[in-house]
Amino acid sequence: MKASELEIPKLVETSPNISTDPSASEKGEVTSQQKSNNGYAVTVDEVIEQHIGALGFAQFVHALLVSIAWTFDAQSTLISIFSDAKPAAKLLATGAIVEGSMLCGLSTGEWDWVGGKSDTIVSEWNLICEHKFLVALPSTLFFIGSLFGSGVYGYLADSWFGRKKTLFISCLLTFVTALAISFSPNIWVYAFLRFANGFFKSGISSCCIVLATEVVGKKWRGQVAQYGFFFFTLGFLSLPLMGYLERKSWRNLYRIASLLPLGYAVFLLPFAYESPRWLLVKGRNKEAMVVLKKLARRNGKQLPADLSLVDPIQGRDDITSSPSSENFWKTKWAVKRIVMVMMAGFGVGFVYYGIQLNAENLNFNLYLTVAVNALMEFPAVFVGSFLLGVMNRRPLFSISSYLAGICCLLCAVLSLHLVTRALPATKWLKLAVESVGFMASSMAYDVLYVYGVELFPTNVRNFAVSLLGQAFMLGASAAPLLVALGRENAMMSFIVIGVASVLSGVVSLWLKETRNAPLYETLTQQGKAEEMENKTECS
């Protein structure tokens, strides 16, 4: 029998000291109840499924509350679409609009920026001609900063501070660095501060998705994870409006964006719960029970007085049995799995951010293009939420990746001069195909995040999801360079994105299916359970 088909056995309340198969703990399986001096002990999964409810009002509000922070993740990541954009220039003699490449042969007294020098960093610091590739530097460093920051935050969230405190720190430092960016005196300071901003904001997404999904039943994990992506979409959609209102000053754009994570960290985040799974793994059983009792009470229910939690760490007093003694990198199955996840994540990150940043190479109105892409996130969230409830993770991710790749390759075909001349409405057709491709890449991005949460146990879950975030950011860090290439050859940029998307879908075929599978607490527990599952399948 597969692990994804295991059902949580019901509690036998008439005999509280009855336990399940005595060899269950040796097999690494999730046990239903164990002996307890005060009654019966159960797992967090069983408390949620049988006593609190798989998804009640309390979990719904909690998931929404922590998911709001995704808004700032989107704004910090994608703000450069407007702050680093190439504005229009005009000849002073005739008023004619000229392209950036045509400015290289002109003296500074022959042309000027249409909107003035403060519009974007390109116009303020004249990042054209021999300096044009410097435009890609800040965004690339931002994603590299996110890459390094993801690993640090993942370790802190699993080992020291927990999910909630790590999220608070990330939001606070995102505010500080975003505000500092608005005072950058030159491109080099700006690029360094973008690196710092990427580093410090990288804890938001991984902590949000883990916090939201660790308090709901297995049936609702995929759907609850979509709340975060919905708020990411709202953050993305807010950028065209913010960018248009502050189109005369990229510095003011950063100042406005910096205030939002500060307000959230101070006024909203204190009302969220810490993960009871993390508290239990860290030996803080009483605090875990307090959180679970609050969730039950706000769902209109009450936990039995003689109920306690199974300690997932057998022999906790023995240092070799503690969760911190489990070495992720010495656990063969976990290393193989994270390598495959990160390979898929690299391709998805490259495609997802590449399509967004490559919007200017569609030769369409930038504000309209970004707004359309942002709007396509909504069907991606709702369709993805529905499909996560009825489809397995692996085929859903693969199909989404293939669709995104095919759309990008079609955009490459539509970029050919022969096609452009033959079809007058090529621009609109290209925008439509690009939008569908972006929706598919967004679904692949969302599904892979959910997949990453379910593939690893509690004591390394935030770290594993952070490594996936690193892979996303590593792929994304190459996207600005692709955009620079696209300014010279739009067709080639879409071909590269399309091929990367298809390859990501192929890599996922080697990942384990996790739909309706239990969430394990430790590497040892999950390793033994999956080993038993493999033996059962072979017999």
Coordinates of C-alpha atoms in Angstrom, one line a residue:
M1 CA 0.0 0.0 0.0
K2 CA 1.3 3.4 -0.9
A3 CA 2.0 6.1 1.7
S4 CA -0.4 8.4 -0.1
E5 CA -3.1 5.8 0.5
L6 CA -2.6 5.4 4.2
E7 CA -5.6 6.5 6.3
I8 CA -5.2 7.8 9.8
P9 CA -6.8 5.2 12.1
K10 CA -9.5 6.3 14.5
L11 CA -8.9 6.8 18.2
V12 CA -10.3 4.1 20.5
E13 CA -11.4 6.2 23.4
T14 CA -12.8 3.3 25.5
S15 CA -9.2 2.1 26.2
P16 CA -6.8 5.0 26.2
N17 CA -3.7 2.9 26.7
I18 CA -4.3 0.8 23.6
S19 CA -1.5 1.3 21.1
T20 CA -1.1 0.3 17.4
D21 CA 1.2 -2.2 16.0
P22 CA 4.2 -2.4 18.4
S23 CA 6.6 -2.4 15.5
A24 CA 5.1 0.8 14.0
S25 CA 7.7 3.1 15.5
E26 CA 10.5 0.8 14.2
K27 CA 9.0 1.0 10.7
G28 CA 8.8 4.8 11.0
E29 CA 5.1 4.9 10.4
V30 CA 2.8 7.6 11.9
T31 CA 1.2 5.9 14.9
S32 CA -2.4 6.7 15.9
Q33 CA -2.1 6.5 19.7
Q34 CA 0.4 5.6 22.3
K35 CA 0.4 5.1 26.0
S36 CA 0.4 8.2 28.1
N37 CA 0.3 8.7 31.9
N38 CA -2.6 11.1 31.5
G39 CA -4.6 9.5 28.7
Y40 CA -3.8 8.9 25.0
A41 CA -1.2 10.5 22.8
V42 CA -1.8 11.3 19.1
T43 CA 0.0 13.0 16.3
V44 CA -0.5 16.6 15.1
D45 CA -2.1 15.2 11.9
E46 CA -4.7 13.3 14.0
V47 CA -5.5 16.2 16.2
I48 CA -6.2 18.4 13.1
E49 CA -8.1 15.7 11.2
Q50 CA -10.2 14.3 14.1
H51 CA -10.6 17.1 16.6
I52 CA -9.9 20.5 15.1
G53 CA -11.1 20.0 11.6
A54 CA -9.1 19.8 8.4
L55 CA -9.9 23.4 7.5
G56 CA -12.0 25.5 9.9
F57 CA -12.5 29.2 10.3
A58 CA -9.4 29.5 12.6
Q59 CA -7.1 27.9 10.0
F60 CA -8.7 29.9 7.2
V61 CA -8.1 33.2 9.0
H62 CA -4.5 32.2 10.0
A63 CA -3.6 31.1 6.5
L64 CA -4.9 34.4 5.1
L65 CA -3.1 36.4 7.7
V66 CA 0.3 34.9 7.0
S67 CA -0.2 34.8 3.3
I68 CA -0.6 38.6 3.1
A69 CA 3.1 38.9 3.3
W70 CA 3.5 37.4 -0.2
T71 CA 2.3 40.8 -1.4
F72 CA 5.6 42.4 -0.4
D73 CA 7.6 39.5 -1.8
A74 CA 6.0 40.2 -5.2
Q75 CA 6.6 44.0 -5.0
S76 CA 10.2 43.7 -3.9
T77 CA 10.9 41.1 -6.6
L78 CA 9.2 42.8 -9.6
I79 CA 9.5 46.5 -8.8
S80 CA 12.5 46.7 -11.1
I81 CA 10.2 46.2 -14.1
F82 CA 9.4 49.9 -13.7
S83 CA 12.4 51.3 -11.7
D84 CA 14.9 49.8 -14.2
A85 CA 12.9 50.2 -17.4
K86 CA 14.3 51.9 -20.5
P87 CA 12.3 55.2 -21.0
A88 CA 11.7 56.9 -24.3
A89 CA 14.1 59.6 -25.6
K90 CA 13.5 62.4 -28.1
L91 CA 15.5 64.5 -30.4
L92 CA 15.5 68.1 -29.2
A93 CA 15.5 69.5 -32.8
T94 CA 12.5 67.6 -34.2
G95 CA 10.9 66.1 -31.1
A96 CA 11.0 62.7 -32.8
I97 CA 11.2 59.6 -30.5
V98 CA 14.4 57.6 -30.9
E99 CA 15.5 54.2 -29.8
G100 CA 18.3 53.6 -27.3
S101 CA 20.7 52.3 -29.9
M102 CA 20.3 55.4 -32.0
L103 CA 21.4 57.7 -29.1
C104 CA 25.0 56.3 -29.1
G105 CA 26.0 58.4 -32.1
L106 CA 24.5 61.6 -30.7
S107 CA 25.9 64.2 -28.4
T108 CA 24.1 64.9 -25.1
G109 CA 22.9 68.3 -26.4
E110 CA 21.0 66.7 -29.3
W111 CA 18.5 64.6 -27.3
D112 CA 16.8 64.3 -23.9
W113 CA 14.6 61.8 -22.0
V114 CA 10.9 62.3 -22.7
G115 CA 9.9 62.1 -19.0
G116 CA 12.9 63.7 -17.4
K117 CA 15.9 62.1 -15.7
S118 CA 14.2 60.9 -12.5
D119 CA 11.9 58.4 -14.2
T120 CA 14.1 55.3 -13.9
I121 CA 17.7 54.4 -13.1
V122 CA 18.4 54.3 -16.8
S123 CA 17.5 57.9 -17.4
E124 CA 19.1 59.2 -14.1
W125 CA 22.4 57.5 -14.6
N126 CA 22.4 57.3 -18.4
L127 CA 22.7 53.5 -18.6
I128 CA 22.8 53.3 -22.4
C129 CA 25.2 52.4 -25.1
E130 CA 28.4 51.0 -23.5
H131 CA 26.7 51.0 -20.1
K132 CA 23.5 49.3 -21.1
F133 CA 24.4 45.9 -19.6
L134 CA 24.8 47.6 -16.2
V135 CA 21.0 47.8 -16.1
A136 CA 20.8 44.0 -15.6
L137 CA 23.3 44.1 -12.7
P138 CA 20.9 45.2 -9.9
S139 CA 18.2 42.6 -10.7
T140 CA 20.8 39.8 -11.1
L141 CA 22.3 40.7 -7.7
F142 CA 18.8 40.9 -6.2
F143 CA 18.2 37.3 -7.2
I144 CA 21.6 36.2 -6.1
G145 CA 21.0 37.8 -2.7
S146 CA 17.7 35.9 -2.5
L147 CA 19.6 32.7 -3.3
F148 CA 21.9 33.2 -0.4
G149 CA 19.2 34.5 1.9
S150 CA 16.9 31.6 1.3
G151 CA 19.4 29.1 2.8
V152 CA 20.0 31.3 5.9
Y153 CA 16.4 31.9 6.6
G154 CA 15.5 28.2 6.1
Y155 CA 18.1 27.3 8.7
L156 CA 16.9 29.9 11.1
A157 CA 13.2 29.0 10.7
D158 CA 13.9 25.2 11.3
S159 CA 16.5 25.5 14.0
W160 CA 16.4 28.7 16.1
F161 CA 13.6 31.2 15.6
G162 CA 10.7 29.2 14.2
R163 CA 8.5 30.3 11.2
K164 CA 6.8 33.3 12.8
K165 CA 9.8 35.1 14.2
T166 CA 11.8 34.5 11.0
L167 CA 9.0 36.0 9.0
F168 CA 8.9 39.1 11.3
I169 CA 12.7 39.6 10.9
S170 CA 12.4 39.2 7.1
C171 CA 9.6 41.8 6.8
L172 CA 11.4 44.3 9.0
L173 CA 14.7 44.1 7.1
T174 CA 12.9 44.2 3.8
F175 CA 11.5 47.6 4.9
V176 CA 15.0 48.9 5.9
T177 CA 16.7 47.9 2.7
A178 CA 13.9 49.0 0.4
L179 CA 13.9 52.5 2.0
A180 CA 17.7 52.6 1.8
I181 CA 17.5 51.9 -2.0
S182 CA 15.5 55.1 -2.5
F183 CA 18.6 57.1 -1.4
S184 CA 21.1 55.4 -3.7
P185 CA 23.6 57.9 -5.1
N186 CA 24.8 55.7 -8.1
I187 CA 24.3 52.4 -9.8
W188 CA 26.9 50.6 -7.7
V189 CA 25.3 51.4 -4.4
Y190 CA 21.9 50.7 -5.9
A191 CA 23.0 47.3 -7.1
F192 CA 24.5 46.5 -3.6
L193 CA 21.3 47.5 -1.8
R194 CA 19.2 45.4 -4.3
F195 CA 21.4 42.5 -3.3
A196 CA 20.7 43.2 0.4
N197 CA 17.0 43.6 -0.3
G198 CA 16.9 40.3 -2.1
F199 CA 18.8 38.6 0.8
F200 CA 16.5 39.9 3.5
K201 CA 13.2 39.5 1.7
S202 CA 13.9 35.8 0.9
G203 CA 12.5 34.5 4.2
I204 CA 9.0 35.7 3.4
S205 CA 7.7 33.2 0.9
S206 CA 9.1 30.0 2.5
C207 CA 7.9 31.0 6.0
C208 CA 4.5 32.0 4.7
I209 CA 3.8 28.8 2.8
V210 CA 5.0 26.5 5.6
L211 CA 3.1 28.4 8.3
A212 CA -0.1 28.3 6.3
T213 CA 0.1 24.6 5.4
E214 CA 1.3 23.1 8.7
V215 CA -2.0 23.7 10.5
V216 CA -4.5 22.2 8.0
G217 CA -5.5 18.7 7.0
K218 CA -3.8 16.9 4.1
K219 CA -6.8 17.4 1.9
W220 CA -6.5 21.2 2.0
R221 CA -2.7 21.7 1.9
G222 CA -2.6 22.5 -1.8
Q223 CA -5.6 24.8 -1.8
V224 CA -4.3 26.7 1.3
A225 CA -0.9 27.2 -0.3
Q226 CA -2.7 29.0 -3.1
Y227 CA -3.7 31.8 -0.7
G228 CA -0.1 33.0 -0.7
F229 CA 0.0 33.0 -4.5
F230 CA -3.2 35.0 -4.6
F231 CA -1.6 37.7 -2.5
F232 CA 1.5 37.5 -4.6
T233 CA -0.7 38.2 -7.5
L234 CA -2.2 41.2 -5.7
G235 CA 1.3 42.5 -5.1
F236 CA 2.2 42.0 -8.7
L237 CA -1.0 43.7 -9.9
S238 CA -0.4 46.7 -7.6
L239 CA 2.9 47.5 -9.3
P240 CA 1.5 48.9 -12.6
L241 CA -0.7 51.2 -10.6
M242 CA 2.1 52.3 -8.3
G243 CA 4.5 52.5 -11.2
Y244 CA 2.1 54.7 -13.2
L245 CA 1.4 57.0 -10.2
E246 CA 5.1 57.4 -9.5
R247 CA 6.3 57.3 -13.1
K248 CA 8.2 60.5 -12.5
S249 CA 10.3 59.2 -9.6
W250 CA 11.6 55.7 -9.2
R251 CA 12.8 56.7 -5.7
N252 CA 9.3 57.4 -4.5
L253 CA 8.2 54.1 -5.9
Y254 CA 10.7 52.3 -3.5
R255 CA 9.6 54.5 -0.6
I256 CA 6.0 53.6 -0.9
A257 CA 6.8 49.9 -1.3
S258 CA 9.0 49.9 1.8
L259 CA 6.3 51.0 4.2
L260 CA 4.0 48.0 3.6
P261 CA 6.1 45.2 5.1
L262 CA 6.7 47.4 8.2
G263 CA 3.0 48.0 8.8
Y264 CA 2.3 44.2 8.3
A265 CA 5.1 43.1 10.7
V266 CA 3.9 45.5 13.5
F267 CA 0.1 45.4 13.2
L268 CA -0.9 42.1 11.6
L269 CA 1.7 39.4 12.1
P270 CA 1.5 39.3 16.0
F271 CA -2.0 37.7 15.5
A272 CA -0.7 34.7 13.6
Y273 CA 0.2 31.4 15.3
E274 CA 3.6 29.7 15.4
S275 CA 3.6 26.2 13.8
P276 CA 2.6 23.6 16.3
R277 CA 4.6 21.0 14.3
W278 CA 7.8 23.0 14.7
L279 CA 7.1 23.6 18.5
L280 CA 6.6 19.8 18.9
V281 CA 9.8 18.9 17.1
K282 CA 11.7 21.4 19.3
G283 CA 10.3 19.7 22.4
R284 CA 7.9 22.6 23.3
N285 CA 4.9 20.3 23.7
K286 CA 2.9 22.5 26.0
E287 CA 3.2 25.5 23.6
A288 CA 2.2 23.2 20.7
M289 CA -0.9 22.1 22.6
V290 CA -1.8 25.8 23.4
V291 CA -1.8 26.6 19.7
L292 CA -3.9 23.5 18.9
K293 CA -6.4 24.3 21.7
K294 CA -6.8 27.9 20.4
L295 CA -7.4 26.6 16.8
A296 CA -10.0 24.1 18.2
R297 CA -11.8 26.7 20.3
R298 CA -12.0 29.2 17.4
N299 CA -13.5 26.4 15.3
G300 CA -16.2 25.9 18.0
K301 CA -14.6 22.7 19.2
Q302 CA -12.7 21.5 22.3
L303 CA -9.8 19.0 22.6
P304 CA -10.3 16.1 25.0
A305 CA -8.8 16.8 28.5
D306 CA -6.7 13.5 28.5
L307 CA -5.3 14.1 25.0
S308 CA -1.5 14.7 24.5
L309 CA 0.9 14.7 21.6
V310 CA 3.2 11.9 20.4
D311 CA 6.8 13.1 20.6
P312 CA 8.2 12.4 17.1
I313 CA 11.7 12.2 18.6
Q314 CA 12.3 8.9 20.2
G315 CA 14.8 9.2 23.1
R316 CA 14.9 13.0 22.9
D317 CA 17.4 13.1 25.8
D318 CA 19.9 11.2 23.8
I319 CA 21.8 13.8 21.7
T320 CA 22.1 11.4 18.8
S321 CA 18.3 11.2 18.6
S322 CA 17.5 14.9 18.6
P323 CA 16.1 16.4 15.5
S324 CA 19.1 18.7 15.2
S325 CA 21.4 15.7 15.0
E326 CA 19.8 14.5 11.8
N327 CA 22.1 15.6 9.0
F328 CA 20.1 16.5 5.9
W329 CA 23.1 16.1 3.6
K330 CA 24.0 12.6 4.9
T331 CA 20.4 11.4 4.3
K332 CA 20.7 9.9 0.8
W333 CA 17.0 9.9 -0.2
A334 CA 16.6 13.6 0.9
V335 CA 19.7 14.7 -1.0
K336 CA 18.6 13.0 -4.2
R337 CA 15.1 14.5 -3.8
I338 CA 16.3 18.0 -3.2
V339 CA 18.7 17.9 -6.2
M340 CA 15.8 17.0 -8.5
V341 CA 13.5 19.6 -6.9
M342 CA 16.2 22.3 -7.3
M343 CA 16.8 21.4 -10.9
A344 CA 13.1 21.8 -11.6
G345 CA 13.1 24.9 -9.5
F346 CA 15.9 26.5 -11.5
G347 CA 14.1 26.1 -14.8
V348 CA 10.8 27.3 -13.3
G349 CA 12.4 30.4 -11.7
F350 CA 14.1 31.2 -15.0
V351 CA 10.9 30.9 -17.0
Y352 CA 8.5 32.6 -14.5
Y353 CA 10.7 35.6 -13.9
G354 CA 12.1 35.6 -17.4
I355 CA 8.6 36.0 -19.0
Q356 CA 7.8 38.9 -16.7
L357 CA 11.1 40.7 -17.1
N358 CA 11.0 40.0 -20.8
A359 CA 7.7 41.9 -21.2
E360 CA 9.5 44.9 -22.6
N361 CA 10.7 42.8 -25.6
L362 CA 7.1 42.3 -26.7
N363 CA 7.3 45.9 -28.1
F364 CA 4.0 46.6 -26.4
N365 CA 2.8 49.1 -23.8
L366 CA 4.8 48.1 -20.7
Y367 CA 2.0 49.1 -18.2
L368 CA -0.6 47.1 -20.2
T369 CA 1.6 44.1 -20.6
V370 CA 2.5 43.9 -16.9
A371 CA -1.1 44.4 -15.9
V372 CA -2.3 41.6 -18.3
N373 CA 0.4 39.3 -16.9
A374 CA -0.6 40.1 -13.4
L375 CA -4.3 39.5 -14.2
M376 CA -3.4 36.1 -15.6
E377 CA -2.1 35.1 -12.2
F378 CA -5.7 35.0 -10.9
P379 CA -6.9 32.2 -13.2
A380 CA -3.6 30.5 -12.5
V381 CA -4.3 30.6 -8.8
F382 CA -8.0 29.5 -9.1
V383 CA -7.4 26.8 -11.7
G384 CA -4.3 25.6 -9.9
S385 CA -6.2 25.4 -6.6
F386 CA -9.0 23.3 -8.2
L387 CA -6.5 21.0 -10.1
L388 CA -4.4 20.5 -6.9
G389 CA -7.6 19.0 -5.3
V390 CA -8.3 16.5 -8.1
M391 CA -4.9 15.8 -9.8
N392 CA -1.6 14.4 -8.7
R393 CA 1.2 16.9 -8.2
R394 CA 3.7 15.4 -10.7
P395 CA 1.6 15.4 -13.8
L396 CA 0.0 18.8 -13.0
F397 CA 3.5 20.4 -12.7
S398 CA 4.8 18.7 -15.9
I399 CA 1.8 19.7 -18.0
S400 CA 2.0 23.3 -16.8
S401 CA 5.7 23.5 -17.7
Y402 CA 5.1 22.0 -21.1
L403 CA 2.3 24.5 -21.9
A404 CA 4.5 27.4 -20.8
G405 CA 7.3 26.2 -23.0
I406 CA 5.1 25.7 -26.0
C407 CA 3.7 29.3 -25.7
C408 CA 7.2 30.8 -25.4
L409 CA 8.3 28.9 -28.5
L410 CA 5.2 30.3 -30.3
C411 CA 6.2 33.8 -29.2
A412 CA 9.6 33.2 -30.8
V413 CA 7.9 32.3 -34.1
L414 CA 5.7 35.4 -33.9
S415 CA 8.8 37.5 -33.4
L416 CA 10.1 36.6 -36.9
H417 CA 10.0 39.5 -39.3
L418 CA 8.3 37.3 -41.9
V419 CA 5.4 36.6 -39.6
T420 CA 5.2 40.2 -38.4
R421 CA 4.8 41.5 -41.9
A422 CA 2.2 38.8 -42.9
L423 CA 0.0 39.3 -39.8
P424 CA -1.0 42.9 -38.9
A425 CA -2.3 41.8 -35.5
T426 CA 0.9 40.0 -34.5
K427 CA 1.5 42.2 -31.5
W428 CA -1.9 41.4 -30.0
L429 CA -1.6 37.7 -30.8
K430 CA 1.9 37.6 -29.3
L431 CA 0.5 39.3 -26.1
A432 CA -2.3 36.7 -25.9
V433 CA 0.1 33.8 -26.3
E434 CA 2.6 35.2 -23.9
S435 CA -0.1 35.7 -21.3
V436 CA -1.2 32.1 -21.6
G437 CA 2.4 31.0 -21.3
F438 CA 2.8 33.2 -18.2
M439 CA -0.3 31.7 -16.6
A440 CA 1.0 28.2 -17.2
S441 CA 4.4 29.1 -15.7
S442 CA 2.7 30.7 -12.7
M443 CA 0.8 27.4 -12.2
A444 CA 4.0 25.4 -12.4
Y445 CA 5.7 27.8 -9.9
D446 CA 2.8 27.5 -7.5
V447 CA 2.5 23.7 -7.7
L448 CA 6.2 23.1 -7.2
Y449 CA 6.1 25.2 -4.0
V450 CA 3.3 23.0 -2.7
Y451 CA 5.2 19.9 -3.9
G452 CA 8.3 21.1 -2.0
V453 CA 6.4 21.5 1.3
E454 CA 5.0 17.9 1.0
L455 CA 8.2 16.2 0.0
F456 CA 10.1 16.8 3.3
P457 CA 9.5 16.4 7.0
T458 CA 8.9 19.1 9.6
N459 CA 12.4 19.3 11.0
V460 CA 13.9 20.2 7.6
R461 CA 10.8 21.4 5.8
N462 CA 11.6 25.2 5.9
F463 CA 15.2 24.5 5.0
A464 CA 14.1 22.3 2.0
V465 CA 11.6 24.9 0.8
S466 CA 14.3 27.6 1.2
L467 CA 16.6 25.5 -1.0
L468 CA 13.8 25.4 -3.6
G469 CA 13.6 29.2 -3.2
Q470 CA 17.3 29.3 -3.9
A471 CA 16.8 27.4 -7.1
F472 CA 14.0 29.7 -8.1
M473 CA 16.3 32.7 -7.5
L474 CA 19.3 31.2 -9.2
G475 CA 17.1 30.7 -12.3
A476 CA 15.7 34.2 -11.9
S477 CA 19.2 35.7 -11.6
A478 CA 19.8 34.7 -15.2
A479 CA 16.6 36.3 -16.4
P480 CA 17.8 39.9 -16.5
L481 CA 20.7 38.9 -18.8
L482 CA 18.2 37.2 -21.0
V483 CA 16.2 40.4 -21.2
A484 CA 19.3 42.3 -22.2
L485 CA 19.8 39.7 -24.9
G486 CA 16.2 40.1 -26.0
R487 CA 16.7 43.8 -26.6
E488 CA 19.0 42.7 -29.4
N489 CA 17.2 39.5 -30.5
A490 CA 13.6 39.0 -29.0
M491 CA 13.1 35.6 -30.8
M492 CA 16.2 34.0 -29.2
S493 CA 15.1 35.1 -25.7
F494 CA 11.7 33.3 -26.1
I495 CA 13.4 30.2 -27.5
V496 CA 15.7 29.9 -24.5
I497 CA 12.8 30.4 -22.0
G498 CA 10.7 27.8 -23.9
V499 CA 13.3 25.1 -23.9
A500 CA 14.1 25.7 -20.2
S501 CA 10.4 25.3 -19.3
V502 CA 10.0 22.0 -21.2
L503 CA 13.2 20.6 -19.5
S504 CA 11.8 21.5 -16.0
G505 CA 8.7 19.4 -16.8
V506 CA 10.9 16.4 -17.8
V507 CA 13.0 16.6 -14.6
S508 CA 9.9 16.3 -12.4
L509 CA 9.1 12.8 -13.7
W510 CA 11.6 11.4 -11.1
L511 CA 9.9 13.0 -8.1
K512 CA 7.7 11.1 -5.7
E513 CA 3.9 11.7 -5.7
T514 CA 2.7 13.4 -2.5
R515 CA -1.0 14.0 -3.0
N516 CA -2.9 13.0 0.2
A517 CA 0.3 11.7 1.7
P518 CA 0.9 12.4 5.5
L519 CA 3.3 15.1 6.6
Y520 CA 6.1 13.4 8.6
E521 CA 8.0 15.1 11.4
T522 CA 11.6 13.8 11.1
L523 CA 13.9 12.6 8.3
T524 CA 14.3 9.2 10.1
Q525 CA 10.5 8.8 10.4
Q526 CA 9.9 9.6 6.7
G527 CA 12.8 7.5 5.5
K528 CA 11.6 4.4 7.2
A529 CA 8.0 4.9 6.1
E530 CA 8.9 5.3 2.5
E531 CA 11.3 2.3 2.7
M532 CA 8.3 0.2 3.9
E533 CA 6.2 1.6 1.1
N534 CA 8.8 0.7 -1.5
K535 CA 9.1 -2.9 -0.1
T536 CA 5.3 -3.2 -0.2
E537 CA 5.2 -2.1 -3.9
C538 CA 7.9 -4.5 -4.8
S539 CA 6.2 -7.5 -3.1

